[in-house]
mmCIF file of C-alpha atoms in Angstrom:
data_model
loop_
_atom_site.group_PDB
_atom_site.id
_atom_site.type_symbol
_atom_site.label_atom_id
_atom_site.label_comp_id
_atom_site.label_asym_id
_atom_site.label_seq_id
_atom_site.Cartn_x
_atom_site.Cartn_y
_atom_site.Cartn_z
ATOM 1 C CA MET A 244 -12.458 33.994 -43.783
ATOM 2 C CA SER A 245 -9.374 35.754 -43.321
ATOM 3 C CA SER A 246 -7.975 39.261 -43.150
ATOM 4 C CA THR A 247 -4.238 40.400 -43.648
ATOM 5 C CA VAL A 248 -2.675 43.739 -42.913
ATOM 6 C CA SER A 249 0.891 43.830 -44.441
ATOM 7 C CA PHE A 250 3.494 45.848 -46.205
ATOM 8 C CA PRO A 251 5.652 44.679 -49.036
ATOM 9 C CA PHE A 252 8.385 43.851 -46.604
ATOM 10 C CA LEU A 253 6.319 42.814 -43.591
ATOM 11 C CA THR A 254 3.087 41.040 -42.722
ATOM 12 C CA VAL A 255 1.709 42.901 -39.623
ATOM 13 C CA LEU A 256 -1.445 40.972 -39.019
ATOM 14 C CA ASP A 257 -2.825 37.764 -40.435
ATOM 15 C CA PHE A 258 -6.126 36.913 -38.808
ATOM 16 C CA ARG A 259 -8.428 34.020 -39.703
ATOM 17 C CA PHE A 260 -11.874 33.590 -38.137
ATOM 18 C CA LEU A 261 -14.813 31.212 -38.562
ATOM 19 C CA THR A 262 -18.201 32.466 -39.521
ATOM 20 C CA VAL A 263 -20.724 31.354 -37.164
ATOM 21 C CA GLU A 264 -24.383 31.340 -38.648
ATOM 22 C CA LEU A 265 -26.344 31.538 -35.348
ATOM 23 C CA SER A 266 -29.651 30.979 -37.318
ATOM 24 C CA LYS A 267 -28.247 27.353 -38.211
ATOM 25 C CA LEU A 268 -27.453 26.525 -34.604
ATOM 26 C CA PRO A 269 -29.931 24.423 -32.603
ATOM 27 C CA TRP A 270 -30.848 26.517 -29.619
ATOM 28 C CA ARG A 271 -31.766 23.530 -27.422
ATOM 29 C CA THR A 272 -28.112 22.639 -27.477
ATOM 30 C CA TYR A 273 -27.178 25.792 -25.549
ATOM 31 C CA ILE A 274 -29.801 25.964 -22.953
ATOM 32 C CA ARG A 275 -27.724 23.898 -20.471
ATOM 33 C CA HIS A 276 -24.667 26.193 -20.841
ATOM 34 C CA ASP A 277 -24.142 28.656 -18.075
ATOM 35 C CA ASN A 278 -22.789 31.168 -20.264
ATOM 36 C CA PRO A 279 -24.229 34.733 -20.528
ATOM 37 C CA VAL A 280 -23.397 35.037 -24.185
ATOM 38 C CA ALA A 281 -25.095 31.841 -25.084
ATOM 39 C CA ALA A 282 -28.232 33.018 -23.115
ATOM 40 C CA ALA A 283 -28.351 36.340 -25.108
ATOM 41 C CA LEU A 284 -27.671 34.649 -28.552
ATOM 42 C CA LEU A 285 -30.496 32.177 -28.080
ATOM 43 C CA SER A 286 -32.818 34.780 -29.701
ATOM 44 C CA LYS A 287 -30.734 34.510 -32.737
ATOM 45 C CA MET A 288 -30.387 30.718 -33.091
ATOM 46 C CA GLY A 289 -32.472 28.387 -35.074
ATOM 47 C CA TYR A 290 -36.108 28.088 -33.866
ATOM 48 C CA ASN A 291 -39.460 28.183 -35.673
ATOM 49 C CA GLU A 292 -42.369 30.536 -34.886
ATOM 50 C CA ASP A 293 -44.081 27.803 -32.583
ATOM 51 C CA GLU A 294 -40.915 27.713 -30.356
ATOM 52 C CA LYS A 295 -40.715 31.399 -29.625
ATOM 53 C CA VAL A 296 -42.429 31.050 -26.158
ATOM 54 C CA GLU A 297 -40.210 28.181 -25.253
ATOM 55 C CA VAL A 298 -37.023 29.963 -26.253
ATOM 56 C CA LYS A 299 -37.906 32.932 -24.059
ATOM 57 C CA LYS A 300 -38.786 30.810 -21.174
ATOM 58 C CA GLU A 301 -35.372 28.883 -21.454
ATOM 59 C CA PHE A 302 -33.647 32.228 -21.785
ATOM 60 C CA LEU A 303 -35.378 33.434 -18.362
ATOM 61 C CA ARG A 304 -34.420 30.122 -16.858
ATOM 62 C CA MET A 305 -30.728 30.551 -17.907
ATOM 63 C CA LEU A 306 -30.895 34.214 -16.650
ATOM 64 C CA THR A 307 -31.961 33.256 -13.113
ATOM 65 C CA ARG A 308 -29.328 30.299 -13.049
ATOM 66 C CA LEU A 309 -26.545 32.810 -14.049
ATOM 67 C CA GLU A 310 -27.260 34.912 -10.976
ATOM 68 C CA LEU A 311 -25.813 38.050 -12.811
ATOM 69 C CA ASP A 312 -25.887 41.515 -11.380
ATOM 70 C CA GLU A 313 -28.863 43.667 -12.408
ATOM 71 C CA ALA A 314 -26.724 45.601 -15.079
ATOM 72 C CA LYS A 315 -25.686 42.625 -16.764
ATOM 73 C CA GLN A 316 -29.106 40.986 -16.735
ATOM 74 C CA ARG A 317 -30.572 44.221 -18.164
ATOM 75 C CA LEU A 318 -27.910 44.175 -21.026
ATOM 76 C CA LEU A 319 -28.630 40.490 -21.911
ATOM 77 C CA PHE A 320 -32.580 40.970 -21.514
ATOM 78 C CA GLY A 321 -32.288 44.035 -23.944
ATOM 79 C CA PHE A 322 -30.211 42.011 -26.466
ATOM 80 C CA PHE A 323 -32.590 39.187 -26.247
ATOM 81 C CA GLU A 324 -35.652 41.302 -26.645
ATOM 82 C CA THR A 325 -34.271 43.156 -29.632
ATOM 83 C CA TYR A 326 -34.408 40.055 -31.665
ATOM 84 C CA LEU A 327 -37.284 38.028 -30.210
ATOM 85 C CA ARG A 328 -40.402 39.813 -29.210
ATOM 86 C CA LEU A 329 -43.419 38.019 -28.087
ATOM 87 C CA SER A 330 -46.989 39.088 -28.951
ATOM 88 C CA ASP A 331 -49.350 39.730 -26.074
ATOM 89 C CA GLU A 332 -50.908 36.233 -26.594
ATOM 90 C CA GLU A 333 -47.416 34.602 -26.458
ATOM 91 C CA GLU A 334 -46.570 36.515 -23.230
ATOM 92 C CA ILE A 335 -49.760 35.083 -21.667
ATOM 93 C CA ARG A 336 -48.801 31.589 -22.899
ATOM 94 C CA LEU A 337 -45.313 32.229 -21.412
ATOM 95 C CA ARG A 338 -46.756 33.078 -18.013
ATOM 96 C CA ASP A 339 -48.770 29.934 -18.193
ATOM 97 C CA GLU A 340 -45.801 27.946 -19.043
ATOM 98 C CA VAL A 341 -43.802 29.419 -16.248
ATOM 99 C CA LYS A 342 -46.455 28.551 -13.612
ATOM 100 C CA THR A 343 -46.032 24.948 -14.556
ATOM 101 C CA MET A 344 -42.327 24.950 -13.596
ATOM 102 C CA GLU A 345 -40.937 23.788 -10.336
ATOM 103 C CA GLU A 346 -42.171 26.431 -7.635
ATOM 104 C CA LYS A 347 -38.908 28.020 -6.602
ATOM 105 C CA GLU A 348 -37.662 28.370 -10.244
ATOM 106 C CA ALA A 349 -41.060 29.670 -11.391
ATOM 107 C CA ALA A 350 -41.003 32.296 -8.698
ATOM 108 C CA LYS A 351 -37.506 33.535 -9.784
ATOM 109 C CA VAL A 352 -38.559 33.642 -13.488
ATOM 110 C CA MET A 353 -41.718 35.337 -12.706
ATOM 111 C CA GLU A 354 -39.921 38.004 -10.594
ATOM 112 C CA LEU A 355 -37.803 38.679 -13.548
ATOM 113 C CA ILE A 356 -40.787 39.007 -15.949
ATOM 114 C CA VAL A 357 -42.548 41.306 -13.532
ATOM 115 C CA SER A 358 -39.340 43.425 -12.938
ATOM 116 C CA TYR A 359 -38.808 44.048 -16.673
ATOM 117 C CA GLU A 360 -42.430 44.721 -17.345
ATOM 118 C CA GLN A 361 -42.238 47.273 -14.359
ATOM 119 C CA LYS A 362 -39.074 48.884 -15.894
ATOM 120 C CA GLY A 363 -40.820 49.076 -19.307
ATOM 121 C CA MET A 364 -43.987 50.819 -17.738
ATOM 122 C CA GLU A 365 -41.684 53.310 -15.861
ATOM 123 C CA LYS A 366 -39.883 54.128 -18.991
ATOM 124 C CA GLY A 367 -43.190 54.616 -20.868
ATOM 125 C CA ILE A 368 -44.436 56.921 -18.125
ATOM 126 C CA GLU A 369 -41.177 59.083 -18.238
ATOM 127 C CA LYS A 370 -41.554 59.443 -21.830
ATOM 128 C CA GLY A 371 -45.161 60.362 -21.454
ATOM 129 C CA ILE A 372 -44.184 63.050 -18.795
ATOM 130 C CA GLU A 373 -41.491 64.346 -21.065
ATOM 131 C CA LYS A 374 -44.010 64.636 -24.020
ATOM 132 C CA GLY A 375 -46.603 66.368 -21.763
ATOM 133 C CA MET A 376 -43.998 68.836 -20.530
ATOM 134 C CA GLU A 377 -42.918 69.606 -24.082
ATOM 135 C CA LYS A 378 -46.526 70.125 -25.089
ATOM 136 C CA ALA A 379 -47.238 72.418 -22.135
ATOM 137 C CA LYS A 380 -44.084 74.542 -23.196
ATOM 138 C CA LEU A 381 -45.481 74.785 -26.782
ATOM 139 C CA ASP A 382 -49.023 75.711 -25.403
ATOM 140 C CA VAL A 383 -47.483 78.377 -23.093
ATOM 141 C CA ALA A 384 -45.263 79.721 -26.024
ATOM 142 C CA LYS A 385 -48.343 79.916 -28.242
ATOM 143 C CA ARG A 386 -50.210 82.044 -25.610
ATOM 144 C CA MET A 387 -47.132 84.252 -24.971
ATOM 145 C CA LEU A 388 -46.985 84.872 -28.732
ATOM 146 C CA ALA A 389 -50.632 85.765 -28.793
ATOM 147 C CA LYS A 390 -50.016 88.110 -25.958
ATOM 148 C CA GLY A 391 -47.265 89.933 -27.872
ATOM 149 C CA PHE A 392 -44.187 88.508 -26.283
ATOM 150 C CA ASP A 393 -41.093 88.472 -28.563
ATOM 151 C CA ALA A 394 -39.253 85.170 -29.449
ATOM 152 C CA ASP A 395 -36.176 85.869 -27.415
ATOM 153 C CA THR A 396 -38.245 86.348 -24.097
ATOM 154 C CA ILE A 397 -40.270 83.240 -24.873
ATOM 155 C CA HIS A 398 -37.005 81.338 -25.484
ATOM 156 C CA GLU A 399 -35.585 82.630 -22.215
ATOM 157 C CA LEU A 400 -38.522 81.700 -20.197
ATOM 158 C CA THR A 401 -39.559 78.320 -21.780
ATOM 159 C CA GLY A 402 -36.131 77.037 -22.964
ATOM 160 C CA LEU A 403 -37.721 76.168 -26.376
ATOM 161 C CA PRO A 404 -35.370 76.621 -29.554
ATOM 162 C CA LEU A 405 -36.013 79.899 -31.398
ATOM 163 C CA GLU A 406 -36.612 77.926 -34.506
ATOM 164 C CA THR A 407 -39.523 76.154 -32.797
ATOM 165 C CA ILE A 408 -40.965 79.463 -31.481
ATOM 166 C CA GLU A 409 -40.781 80.953 -35.017
ATOM 167 C CA GLN A 410 -42.678 78.043 -36.430
ATOM 168 C CA LEU A 411 -45.454 78.643 -33.892
ATOM 169 C CA LYS A 412 -46.113 82.205 -35.170
ATOM 170 C CA PRO A 413 -49.336 82.533 -37.161
#
């Protein structure tokens, strides 16, 4: 494909690029590359459903081999997980396969898995706390309305938007 930006008297930009269809690339070809982009893109390459666990295992092995800082690891992991999610059963299979790896490498990969699971749980807990706090504010606002407080006072004390408070009125 190509793209050109030009005026009648001058071509400013003439750009040609190749289309890469990741789903047609064999993922096994890229697992020995020490390239973070190749690692992240494994999740978009050609694999079948039966290979999902193996693809993720190889991705985690690549991640440990690359020795990236935590921010870069999280970025790659997030991208990978967006396109390749394992079921609970597949996650158990992944753990079993990791246990069969060489001990030192298995420890590093398992550390990654546990680390990302913990981060996911912490995020879930944070969201739960936020939802709980929002629900508590709504409950307080309802009780304040029942006691005759006006919407402006409730807004000032709870921080809830006036529209939300108006919707709570019976």
